[in-house]
Coordinates of C-alpha atoms and ligand atoms in Angstrom, one line a residue:
T1 CA 0.0 0.0 0.0
G2 CA 1.0 3.7 -0.1
T3 CA 1.6 3.5 3.6
A4 CA 3.9 0.6 3.2
A5 CA 5.7 2.5 0.5
A6 CA 6.0 5.6 2.7
T7 CA 7.3 3.4 5.5
A8 CA 9.9 1.8 3.3
E9 CA 11.0 5.2 2.2
T10 CA 11.2 6.6 5.7
E11 CA 13.0 3.5 6.9
H12 CA 15.6 4.0 4.3
L13 CA 16.1 7.7 4.8
G14 CA 16.0 7.2 8.6
G15 CA 16.2 10.3 10.9
E16 CA 16.6 12.8 8.1
A17 CA 13.1 12.2 6.7
V18 CA 11.5 12.3 10.2
V19 CA 13.2 15.7 10.9
A20 CA 12.1 17.0 7.5
A21 CA 8.5 15.9 8.1
A22 CA 8.5 17.6 11.5
A23 CA 9.9 20.7 10.0
E24 CA 7.2 20.7 7.3
K25 CA 4.5 20.5 10.0
L26 CA 6.0 23.5 11.7
C27 CA 5.4 25.5 8.6
T28 CA 6.1 29.2 8.8
S29 CA 3.3 31.7 9.0
A30 CA 4.1 32.7 5.4
D31 CA 3.4 29.2 4.3
S32 CA 0.1 29.0 6.1
E33 CA -1.0 32.3 4.6
V34 CA -0.3 30.8 1.2
S35 CA -2.2 27.5 2.0
S36 CA -5.2 29.4 3.4
R37 CA -5.7 31.2 0.1
K38 CA -6.6 29.5 -3.1
K39 CA -3.6 29.2 -5.5
T40 CA -3.9 30.7 -9.0
F41 CA -3.8 28.6 -12.1
S42 CA -0.3 29.9 -13.0
E43 CA 1.0 29.1 -9.5
V44 CA -0.3 25.5 -9.6
Q45 CA 1.1 25.1 -13.2
A46 CA 4.5 26.5 -12.3
E47 CA 4.8 24.3 -9.2
R48 CA 3.9 21.1 -11.0
K49 CA 6.2 21.9 -13.9
E50 CA 9.1 22.5 -11.6
Q51 CA 8.3 19.2 -9.8
A52 CA 8.1 17.3 -13.1
K53 CA 11.6 18.4 -14.0
R54 CA 12.9 16.5 -11.0
M55 CA 11.1 13.3 -11.9
V56 CA 12.2 10.2 -13.8
L57 CA 10.2 7.3 -15.3
I58 CA 11.4 3.8 -14.7
N59 CA 10.3 0.5 -16.2
C60 CA 10.5 -2.0 -13.4
P61 CA 10.3 -5.8 -13.0
V62 CA 6.8 -6.8 -11.8
K63 CA 8.3 -8.2 -8.5
M64 CA 11.1 -6.5 -6.7
S65 CA 12.0 -5.1 -3.3
E66 CA 10.7 -1.6 -3.1
K67 CA 13.2 -0.9 -0.3
K68 CA 16.2 -1.9 -2.4
F69 CA 14.8 0.1 -5.3
L70 CA 14.6 3.2 -3.2
Q71 CA 18.0 2.5 -1.6
Y72 CA 19.6 2.3 -5.1
L73 CA 18.0 5.5 -6.3
S74 CA 18.8 7.3 -3.1
L75 CA 22.5 6.9 -4.0
H76 CA 21.8 9.7 -6.5
G77 CA 20.1 12.0 -4.1
K78 CA 17.1 12.4 -1.7
I79 CA 13.8 11.1 -3.0
E80 CA 10.9 13.4 -2.4
N81 CA 8.2 11.0 -3.6
H82 CA 7.5 7.9 -5.6
F83 CA 4.7 5.7 -6.8
F84 CA 4.2 2.6 -9.0
Y85 CA 1.6 2.0 -11.7
E86 CA 0.7 -0.5 -14.3
S87 CA 0.6 0.3 -18.0
F88 CA 2.4 -1.7 -20.7
G89 CA 4.4 -3.2 -17.8
T90 CA 5.2 -1.9 -14.3
F91 CA 6.4 1.6 -14.0
A92 CA 7.8 3.8 -11.2
V93 CA 7.7 7.6 -11.1
V94 CA 10.4 8.9 -8.8
E95 CA 10.7 12.5 -7.8
F96 CA 14.0 13.6 -6.5
S97 CA 14.4 16.6 -4.2
N98 CA 17.0 18.1 -6.4
G99 CA 17.2 18.0 -10.2
D100 CA 21.0 17.3 -10.1
S101 CA 20.2 13.7 -9.0
I102 CA 19.0 13.0 -12.5
A103 CA 22.4 13.8 -14.1
S104 CA 24.0 11.5 -11.5
L105 CA 21.5 8.7 -12.3
Q106 CA 22.1 9.2 -16.1
D107 CA 25.9 9.0 -15.5
A108 CA 25.4 5.6 -13.9
T109 CA 23.1 4.3 -16.6
S110 CA 24.3 2.2 -19.5
I111 CA 22.9 1.9 -23.0
Q112 CA 20.9 -1.3 -23.6
R113 CA 22.3 -3.5 -26.4
F114 CA 20.1 -5.7 -28.5
R115 CA 21.0 -8.4 -31.0
D116 CA 19.0 -7.3 -34.0
E117 CA 18.3 -3.6 -33.2
Y118 CA 20.5 -0.6 -32.8
P119 CA 19.7 2.0 -30.1
I120 CA 19.4 5.7 -31.1
P121 CA 21.5 7.2 -28.3
F122 CA 19.2 10.0 -27.3
K123 CA 19.4 10.0 -23.5
T124 CA 16.2 10.7 -21.7
R125 CA 14.7 10.5 -18.2
H126 CA 13.0 7.2 -19.1
F127 CA 14.9 4.2 -17.8
T128 CA 14.6 0.4 -17.5
L129 CA 15.6 -1.2 -14.3
T130 CA 16.6 -4.9 -14.4
L131 CA 17.7 -7.1 -11.5
K132 CA 21.0 -8.8 -11.7
K133 CA 20.7 -12.6 -11.1
L134 CA 22.6 -12.5 -7.8
S135 CA 20.3 -9.9 -6.3
R136 CA 17.2 -11.9 -7.0
Q137 CA 16.3 -12.9 -3.5
P138 CA 12.7 -14.2 -3.7
D139 CA 11.8 -13.4 -0.1
D140 CA 12.6 -9.8 -0.6
Q141 CA 10.5 -9.4 -3.7
R142 CA 6.9 -8.5 -3.5
L143 CA 4.3 -7.4 -5.9
L144 CA 4.3 -3.6 -5.9
H145 CA 1.3 -1.6 -5.1
H146 CA 0.0 0.0 -8.2
H147 CA -1.8 3.4 -8.2
K148 CA -4.9 3.4 -10.2
Q149 CA -4.8 5.1 -13.6
S150 CA -8.3 4.4 -14.8
T151 CA -11.9 4.7 -13.5
I152 CA -13.7 1.7 -12.0
P153 CA -16.0 -0.4 -14.2
T154 CA -19.5 1.1 -14.7
S155 CA -21.1 -2.0 -13.0
D156 CA -19.1 -1.3 -9.8
L157 CA -19.9 2.4 -10.0
L158 CA -23.6 1.6 -10.2
Q159 CA -23.4 -0.6 -7.2
K160 CA -21.6 2.0 -5.2
L161 CA -24.2 4.7 -6.3
C162 CA -27.0 2.5 -5.0
R163 CA -25.5 2.6 -1.6
A164 CA -25.4 6.4 -1.4
N165 CA -27.7 8.4 0.8
N166 CA -29.0 10.9 -1.8
V167 CA -28.4 12.2 -5.3
S168 CA -25.9 14.8 -3.9
D169 CA -23.8 12.0 -2.4
Q170 CA -24.1 10.1 -5.7
L171 CA -22.7 13.0 -7.7
N172 CA -19.8 13.4 -5.3
M173 CA -19.1 9.7 -5.6
V174 CA -19.0 9.9 -9.4
M175 CA -16.6 12.8 -9.1
D176 CA -14.4 10.9 -6.5
E177 CA -14.2 7.8 -8.7
C178 CA -13.6 9.6 -12.0
Q179 CA -11.4 12.6 -11.3
L180 CA -7.7 12.7 -11.9
T181 CA -5.7 11.5 -9.0
E182 CA -2.6 13.3 -7.7
E183 CA -0.4 10.5 -9.2
N184 CA -2.2 10.7 -12.6
T185 CA -1.7 14.5 -12.7
K186 CA 2.0 14.1 -11.8
L187 CA 2.3 11.6 -14.7
R188 CA 0.7 14.1 -17.1
F189 CA 3.2 16.8 -16.1
L190 CA 6.0 14.3 -16.3
T191 CA 5.0 13.3 -19.8
C192 CA 5.0 16.9 -20.9
S193 CA 8.3 17.4 -19.3
L194 CA 9.8 14.4 -21.2
I195 CA 8.4 15.9 -24.5
Q196 CA 9.9 19.2 -23.5
D197 CA 13.3 17.5 -23.2
I198 CA 13.0 16.5 -26.9
V199 CA 11.7 19.8 -28.2
G200 CA 14.3 21.6 -26.0
A201 CA 17.1 20.2 -28.1
Y202 CA 16.0 22.6 -30.8
F203 CA 14.2 25.3 -28.8
P204 CA 15.8 25.5 -25.4
D205 CA 13.6 28.4 -24.3
S206 CA 10.3 26.8 -25.3
T207 CA 8.0 25.3 -22.7
V208 CA 5.7 22.4 -23.1
K209 CA 2.6 22.4 -20.9
P210 CA -0.6 20.5 -20.5
F211 CA -3.9 22.2 -21.1
G212 CA -7.6 21.2 -21.4
S213 CA -9.1 18.7 -19.0
S214 CA -5.6 17.6 -17.6
V215 CA -5.4 21.0 -15.8
N216 CA -8.9 22.6 -15.9
S217 CA -10.2 20.7 -12.9
F218 CA -12.6 18.7 -14.9
G219 CA -10.3 15.9 -16.0
R220 CA -11.4 12.3 -15.8
L221 CA -9.0 9.4 -15.5
G222 CA -8.3 8.2 -19.0
C223 CA -8.9 11.6 -20.7
D224 CA -6.5 12.6 -23.4
L225 CA -3.4 14.7 -22.7
D226 CA -3.6 18.1 -24.5
I227 CA -0.1 19.5 -24.8
F228 CA 0.8 23.1 -25.7
L229 CA 4.2 23.9 -27.1
D230 CA 4.8 27.5 -26.1
L231 CA 7.4 29.1 -28.4
D232 CA 6.8 32.6 -27.2
E233 CA 9.8 32.7 -24.9
T234 CA 12.0 31.6 -27.9
K235 CA 11.0 34.7 -29.8
G236 CA 12.5 36.8 -27.0
D237 CA 11.7 40.3 -25.8
N238 CA 12.7 42.6 -28.6
T239 CA 12.2 45.9 -26.6
R240 CA 14.7 44.7 -23.9
R241 CA 17.5 44.1 -26.3
K242 CA 17.1 47.4 -28.3
T243 CA 19.5 49.5 -26.2
G244 CA 22.1 52.0 -27.3
H245 CA 23.0 52.7 -30.9
I246 CA 23.6 49.1 -31.8
N247 CA 20.8 46.6 -32.4
M248 CA 21.5 42.9 -32.8
E249 CA 19.0 40.6 -34.4
Y250 CA 19.0 36.9 -35.0
Q251 CA 19.3 35.7 -38.6
M252 CA 16.5 33.3 -39.0
K253 CA 14.7 31.3 -41.6
R254 CA 11.3 32.9 -42.3
A255 CA 7.9 31.6 -43.2
S256 CA 5.2 33.5 -45.0
S257 CA 2.8 33.3 -42.1
E258 CA 2.6 32.4 -38.4
R259 CA 0.5 29.3 -39.4
I260 CA 3.2 28.1 -41.8
A261 CA 5.9 28.7 -39.2
T262 CA 3.9 26.6 -36.7
Q263 CA 3.4 23.9 -39.2
K264 CA 7.1 23.7 -40.0
I265 CA 8.0 23.5 -36.3
L266 CA 5.4 20.9 -35.5
S267 CA 6.5 18.9 -38.4
V268 CA 10.1 18.7 -37.2
V269 CA 9.0 18.2 -33.6
S270 CA 6.7 15.3 -34.6
E271 CA 9.7 13.7 -36.4
C272 CA 11.8 14.0 -33.3
I273 CA 9.1 12.6 -31.1
D274 CA 8.7 9.7 -33.5
N275 CA 12.4 9.0 -33.9
F276 CA 13.8 9.8 -30.5
G277 CA 11.0 9.6 -27.9
P278 CA 11.0 6.2 -26.1
G279 CA 7.4 4.9 -25.9
C280 CA 6.0 7.5 -28.3
V281 CA 4.1 5.6 -31.0
G282 CA 1.5 6.2 -33.6
V283 CA 2.7 9.7 -34.4
Q284 CA 0.4 11.5 -36.8
K285 CA 0.8 15.0 -38.2
I286 CA -2.5 16.8 -38.7
L287 CA -1.1 20.1 -39.9
N288 CA -3.9 21.3 -42.1
A289 CA -6.5 21.5 -39.3
R290 CA -7.6 24.9 -38.1
V291 CA -5.3 24.4 -35.2
P292 CA -2.4 22.3 -36.6
L293 CA -1.6 19.4 -34.3
V294 CA 0.4 16.2 -33.8
K295 CA -1.3 13.2 -32.3
F296 CA 0.6 10.4 -30.7
S297 CA 0.4 7.7 -28.0
H298 CA 2.8 7.8 -25.1
Q299 CA 2.7 4.1 -24.2
P300 CA 4.4 4.2 -20.8
S301 CA 1.8 6.6 -19.4
G302 CA -1.0 5.3 -21.5
F303 CA -1.9 8.8 -22.6
Q304 CA -3.2 9.7 -26.0
C305 CA -1.5 13.0 -26.7
D306 CA -2.6 16.0 -28.8
L307 CA 0.3 18.5 -29.3
T308 CA -0.4 22.0 -30.6
A309 CA 1.5 25.2 -30.7
N310 CA 0.5 28.9 -30.7
N311 CA -2.8 27.8 -29.1
R312 CA -2.7 30.4 -26.4
I313 CA -6.5 31.0 -26.3
A314 CA -7.0 27.3 -25.3
I315 CA -4.7 27.9 -22.3
R316 CA -6.9 30.8 -21.3
S317 CA -10.0 28.6 -21.6
S318 CA -8.3 26.1 -19.4
E319 CA -7.6 28.8 -16.8
L320 CA -11.2 30.0 -17.0
L321 CA -12.6 26.5 -16.4
Y322 CA -10.1 26.0 -13.5
I323 CA -11.4 29.2 -11.9
Y324 CA -15.1 28.0 -12.2
G325 CA -14.2 24.5 -11.0
N326 CA -12.5 25.9 -7.9
L327 CA -15.1 28.5 -6.8
D328 CA -17.7 26.2 -5.4
S329 CA -17.6 22.4 -4.7
R330 CA -21.0 21.9 -6.5
V331 CA -19.5 23.0 -9.9
R332 CA -17.2 20.0 -10.4
A333 CA -19.6 17.5 -8.9
L334 CA -22.4 18.6 -11.3
V335 CA -20.0 18.7 -14.3
F336 CA -18.6 15.2 -13.5
G337 CA -22.2 13.8 -13.0
V338 CA -23.5 15.3 -16.2
R339 CA -20.5 14.1 -18.2
C340 CA -20.8 10.6 -16.8
W341 CA -24.5 10.5 -17.6
D342 CA -23.8 11.7 -21.2
R343 CA -20.9 9.2 -21.6
E344 CA -23.0 6.2 -20.4
R345 CA -26.0 7.3 -22.5
K346 CA -23.8 7.7 -25.6
I347 CA -24.3 11.4 -26.0
T348 CA -20.6 12.0 -26.0
S349 CA -18.1 9.7 -27.8
R350 CA -14.4 9.2 -27.9
I351 CA -14.6 9.1 -31.7
P352 CA -14.6 12.6 -33.3
G353 CA -17.9 13.3 -35.0
P354 CA -21.2 15.3 -34.8
W355 CA -21.6 14.6 -31.1
I356 CA -21.7 17.1 -28.2
T357 CA -18.1 17.3 -26.8
N358 CA -17.2 17.2 -23.1
F359 CA -15.9 20.8 -23.5
S360 CA -19.4 21.9 -24.8
L361 CA -21.2 20.0 -22.1
T362 CA -19.0 21.7 -19.4
M363 CA -19.9 25.1 -20.9
M364 CA -23.6 24.1 -20.8
V365 CA -23.4 23.2 -17.1
L366 CA -21.5 26.4 -16.3
F367 CA -24.1 28.5 -18.2
F368 CA -26.9 26.7 -16.2
L369 CA -25.0 27.6 -12.9
Q370 CA -24.7 31.2 -14.0
K371 CA -28.5 31.3 -14.5
R372 CA -29.5 30.1 -11.0
N373 CA -31.0 32.6 -8.6
P374 CA -28.8 33.7 -7.0
P375 CA -26.1 32.6 -9.5
I376 CA -23.7 30.0 -8.3
I377 CA -20.8 31.2 -10.5
P378 CA -20.2 34.7 -12.1
T379 CA -20.3 35.5 -15.8
L380 CA -17.1 36.0 -17.7
G381 CA -18.0 39.7 -17.9
Q382 CA -18.1 39.9 -14.1
L383 CA -14.7 38.1 -13.9
K384 CA -13.4 40.6 -16.4
N385 CA -14.5 43.5 -14.2
L386 CA -12.6 42.0 -11.3
A387 CA -9.3 41.7 -13.3
G388 CA -6.2 43.4 -11.9
A389 CA -3.4 45.0 -13.8
G390 CA -1.5 41.8 -14.5
D391 CA -4.7 40.0 -15.8
N392 CA -4.9 41.8 -19.1
H393 CA -4.6 39.4 -22.0
I394 CA -5.3 40.3 -25.6
I395 CA -4.5 37.3 -27.8
D396 CA -4.6 37.8 -31.6
G397 CA -6.9 40.7 -31.1
H398 CA -9.3 38.7 -28.8
D399 CA -10.1 40.0 -25.3
C400 CA -9.1 37.1 -22.9
T401 CA -9.0 39.3 -19.8
F402 CA -10.4 38.0 -16.5
V403 CA -9.3 37.9 -12.9
S404 CA -6.8 35.2 -12.0
D405 CA -6.9 35.6 -8.2
L406 CA -9.7 33.3 -7.1
N407 CA -9.7 35.0 -3.7
K408 CA -11.1 38.2 -5.2
I409 CA -14.3 36.5 -6.3
K410 CA -17.1 36.7 -3.7
P411 CA -18.6 33.3 -2.8
T412 CA -22.1 32.7 -3.9
E413 CA -25.1 32.9 -1.5
N414 CA -26.9 30.1 -3.3
T415 CA -27.4 27.1 -1.1
E416 CA -29.2 24.7 -3.5
T417 CA -28.4 21.0 -3.2
L418 CA -26.9 19.0 -6.0
D419 CA -30.2 16.9 -6.0
V420 CA -32.0 20.1 -7.0
L421 CA -29.4 21.2 -9.4
L422 CA -29.2 17.9 -11.3
N423 CA -32.9 17.7 -11.7
D424 CA -33.2 21.4 -12.8
F425 CA -30.3 21.0 -15.2
L426 CA -32.1 18.2 -17.0
E427 CA -35.4 20.1 -17.0
Y428 CA -33.7 23.3 -18.1
F429 CA -32.0 21.8 -21.2
G430 CA -34.9 19.4 -21.8
N431 CA -37.0 22.5 -22.4
F432 CA -34.3 24.8 -23.9
D433 CA -35.3 26.2 -27.3
F434 CA -32.1 25.3 -29.1
S435 CA -33.7 26.3 -32.4
K436 CA -33.7 30.0 -31.4
N437 CA -31.2 30.5 -28.6
S438 CA -27.5 30.5 -28.2
I439 CA -25.5 30.1 -25.0
N440 CA -23.3 33.0 -23.9
L441 CA -21.1 32.6 -20.9
R442 CA -19.7 36.1 -21.2
T443 CA -23.1 37.6 -20.4
G444 CA -24.7 34.6 -18.8
K445 CA -27.7 35.2 -21.0
M446 CA -29.4 33.4 -23.9
Q447 CA -29.2 35.2 -27.1
N448 CA -30.7 34.8 -30.5
K449 CA -28.6 32.5 -32.6
P450 CA -26.5 34.5 -35.1
E451 CA -26.6 31.5 -37.5
S452 CA -28.4 28.3 -38.0
S453 CA -26.1 25.7 -36.3
P454 CA -28.3 23.2 -34.3
L455 CA -26.3 24.0 -31.1
F456 CA -24.7 27.4 -30.7
I457 CA -22.4 27.9 -27.7
Q458 CA -20.5 31.1 -28.2
N459 CA -16.7 30.7 -27.9
P460 CA -16.1 32.9 -24.9
F461 CA -12.9 34.4 -26.3
E462 CA -13.3 34.3 -30.1
Q463 CA -16.8 35.6 -29.9
T464 CA -17.9 35.1 -33.4
L465 CA -17.2 31.3 -33.2
N466 CA -19.4 28.5 -32.1
I467 CA -17.6 25.9 -30.0
S468 CA -20.3 23.3 -30.9
K469 CA -20.5 23.8 -34.6
N470 CA -19.8 20.2 -35.2
V471 CA -23.0 19.1 -33.5
D472 CA -25.9 18.1 -35.8
Q473 CA -29.7 18.3 -35.3
T474 CA -30.0 14.6 -34.5
Q475 CA -27.6 14.9 -31.6
V476 CA -29.4 17.9 -30.2
K477 CA -32.7 16.1 -30.4
R478 CA -31.2 13.0 -28.6
F479 CA -29.8 15.2 -25.9
V480 CA -33.1 16.9 -25.3
T481 CA -35.0 13.6 -25.3
L482 CA -32.6 12.1 -22.9
A483 CA -32.6 15.1 -20.6
R484 CA -36.4 15.0 -20.4
D485 CA -36.5 11.2 -20.0
S486 CA -33.8 11.4 -17.3
A487 CA -35.6 14.2 -15.4
W488 CA -38.7 12.1 -15.5
I489 CA -36.9 9.0 -14.2
L490 CA -35.3 11.1 -11.4
Q491 CA -38.7 12.5 -10.3
Q492 CA -40.6 9.2 -10.5
G493 CA -37.9 7.0 -8.9
E494 CA -36.7 6.5 -5.4
K495 CA -35.1 9.6 -3.8
G496 CA -32.7 7.4 -1.8
P497 CA -31.7 3.9 -0.9
S498 CA -34.6 1.6 0.0
S499 CA -34.3 -1.7 1.7
H500 CA -37.4 -3.2 -0.1
S501 CA -36.2 -2.2 -3.6
S502 CA -33.3 -3.5 -5.6
Q503 CA -34.0 -0.9 -8.3
P504 CA -31.2 1.5 -9.2
W505 CA -32.2 5.0 -8.1
G506 CA -31.2 8.6 -8.7
M507 CA -27.9 8.9 -10.7
A508 CA -27.7 5.1 -11.1
A509 CA -31.2 5.0 -12.7
I510 CA -30.4 7.7 -15.2
L511 CA -27.0 6.2 -16.1
L512 CA -28.8 3.0 -17.1
A513 CA -30.8 3.0 -20.3
A514 CA -34.1 1.2 -19.5
T515 CA -34.2 0.0 -15.9
T516 CA -37.1 1.7 -14.3
N517 CA -40.7 0.8 -14.6
D518 CA -41.7 3.9 -16.4
G519 CA -44.7 2.8 -18.5
G520 CA -42.6 2.2 -21.6
K521 CA -41.2 5.7 -21.6
S522 CA -37.6 4.4 -21.3
K523 CA -38.3 1.8 -24.0
T524 CA -39.1 4.7 -26.3
A525 CA -35.9 6.4 -25.3
A526 CA -34.0 3.1 -25.9
R527 CA -35.5 2.9 -29.4
V528 CA -34.6 6.5 -30.1
Q529 CA -31.1 5.8 -28.9
K530 CA -30.7 2.7 -31.0
S531 CA -31.7 4.4 -34.2
A532 CA -29.6 7.4 -33.3
R533 CA -26.6 5.1 -32.8
I534 CA -27.0 3.6 -36.3
K535 CA -27.2 7.1 -37.6
N536 CA -24.2 8.2 -35.5
L537 CA -22.2 5.3 -37.0
L538 CA -23.0 6.4 -40.5
D539 CA -22.3 10.0 -39.7
S540 CA -19.0 9.0 -38.1
L541 CA -17.9 7.1 -41.2
T542 CA -18.7 10.1 -43.4
F543 CA -17.0 12.4 -40.9
N544 CA -13.9 10.4 -40.6
L545 CA -13.3 10.7 -44.4
N546 CA -12.2 14.2 -43.6
T547 CA -9.7 13.5 -40.8
Q548 CA -7.6 16.5 -41.6
K549 CA -10.3 18.8 -40.3
R550 CA -11.5 16.6 -37.5
T551 CA -10.2 18.0 -34.3
F552 CA -10.6 21.8 -34.4
G553 CA -11.5 22.3 -38.0
T554 CA -15.2 22.5 -37.3
Q555 CA -15.5 26.0 -35.9
Ligands
LIG1 P1 -11.7 15.9 -22.6 O1 -10.4 15.7 -23.3 O2 -12.9 15.4 -23.4 O3 -11.7 15.4 -21.2 O4 -12.0 17.5 -22.5 P2 -11.1 18.7 -22.9 O5 -11.7 19.9 -22.2 O6 -9.7 18.4 -22.7 O7 -11.4 18.8 -24.4 P3 -10.5 18.6 -25.7 O8 -9.4 17.6 -25.4 O9 -11.4 18.3 -26.8 O10 -9.9 20.0 -26.0 C1 -8.8 20.5 -25.2 C2 -9.1 22.0 -25.0 O11 -9.1 22.6 -26.3 C3 -10.4 22.3 -24.3 O12 -10.3 22.3 -22.9 C4 -10.6 23.7 -24.8 O13 -9.8 24.6 -24.1 C5 -10.1 23.6 -26.2 N1 -11.1 23.3 -27.2 C6 -11.6 22.1 -27.5 N2 -12.6 22.1 -28.3 C7 -12.7 23.4 -28.6 C8 -13.6 24.1 -29.5 O14 -14.4 23.6 -30.2 N3 -13.4 25.5 -29.5 C9 -12.5 26.1 -28.8 N4 -12.3 27.4 -28.8 N5 -11.6 25.5 -27.9 C10 -11.8 24.1 -27.9
LIG2 MG1 -8.7 16.8 -23.7

């Protein structure tokens, strides 16, 4: 277990670790001041990024002595933290206290030789640990505790949900089971850091950071890893260097547009990842999309990665969602609940196509929470009014300004329970006139649709764009039918666990397609769903013919 791991580590480090732990407890008043206030998005990102630089990834034998493993690695420096997980094999993530330990470990590491293959000697922070025959002492080798990297099976989740006290508890349970763990988040930052090592060979000043659901507080175990290659630092600060009478500028190759420059860079980066990145497979360049990207699988972490560059607005979206997710505990619970419901009822899909995306759904939940009386979260306009001097962001002419300090935002006075909110969310969108109205998070108001897309959710930053332009009429109808059907199931069914009924209730009932005795209503829903699935399949086949446009090309 984790406790055993911690004990092994403490045992090894002896008195030093105990003293360090005691010192940590006696934190200074400055520390407690920081811990009592909510950290900004940038602060969290910077901390995690720095932490990831001190981490290594190690393929391990399935059975080994954790104590000896830590003893060996401690020869290179103090270990801050470590954990094991299972992917294509057993892996350890080890965080050293000091980044210099990594160079020491690399110095002591040899290059694997194979009979039929030749290694490309690009040295990374990804190692393989093997046990020498003599050190294989069976008594000392145990199966390692693996930290979970995926969600529990739906059947287990349903059983758990049936044991909850009320729908609010159920929503919190869904969130607890699905949300990213601390270890999974660390692994996401480490993966970005490993990619940064590859890109850094060409662009040492660039940074590689996660965005999207890995960092916006709505990430689910198993979600993709959206990676942003930030080259802005590389371009340098021109004003700073223009001093005196002499001006020095770099000689550089030029491209006829920023888009073409991005495409060229991503093309080379994708080749490097493909050729030099251990465990990076299935590298695909999708450079003609609206936002050019490189897709690949990072096998050791199990992450499906989407790498983009110059996508700074998406980073602001991630920060905006992070702010909303950290303002009130009900926000994340409702988003996780709704997304789980939509995943189980096949409203959302992993395959790109005309379905409603998780991003759009999250926006719909946030809009709904802005419309409560009193509102549970502020509008983007209100967040802009709270912005301080450092919060001004104009990106490619788009106003992306909003407050970054969460502590400046007044908590809501709304005390509605999640039971009420889930039910009202389903009723609200079950009766929403999607044919006329669009959703606008900037104003928190419905507006007439500026064009005829079946679902129109205004992009909060690029305000003329619709983030759900890919969604077709069939999907909107399915969503509305399911929302009505599920609201009905919630209202008819049990409000809590009942000893005389084995029927799933609340969240469990709406996750299942046709479980409740609802006078045939769910059967109708199931029929609608079945025919919709066939149509979806056909739509998906057509849609996939145009893969170049598939990720962002729809808006
Ligand atoms: P999951 O990966 O489904 O868990 O959610 P996600 O929020 O990460 O969505 P996705 O991977 O599809 O996209 C990553 C990020 O890109 C999102 O969080 C948004 O910031 C941004 N994004 C995705 N789709 C759109 C879109 O249609 N329009 C805009 N403007 N941004 C988008
Ligand atoms: Mg994502």
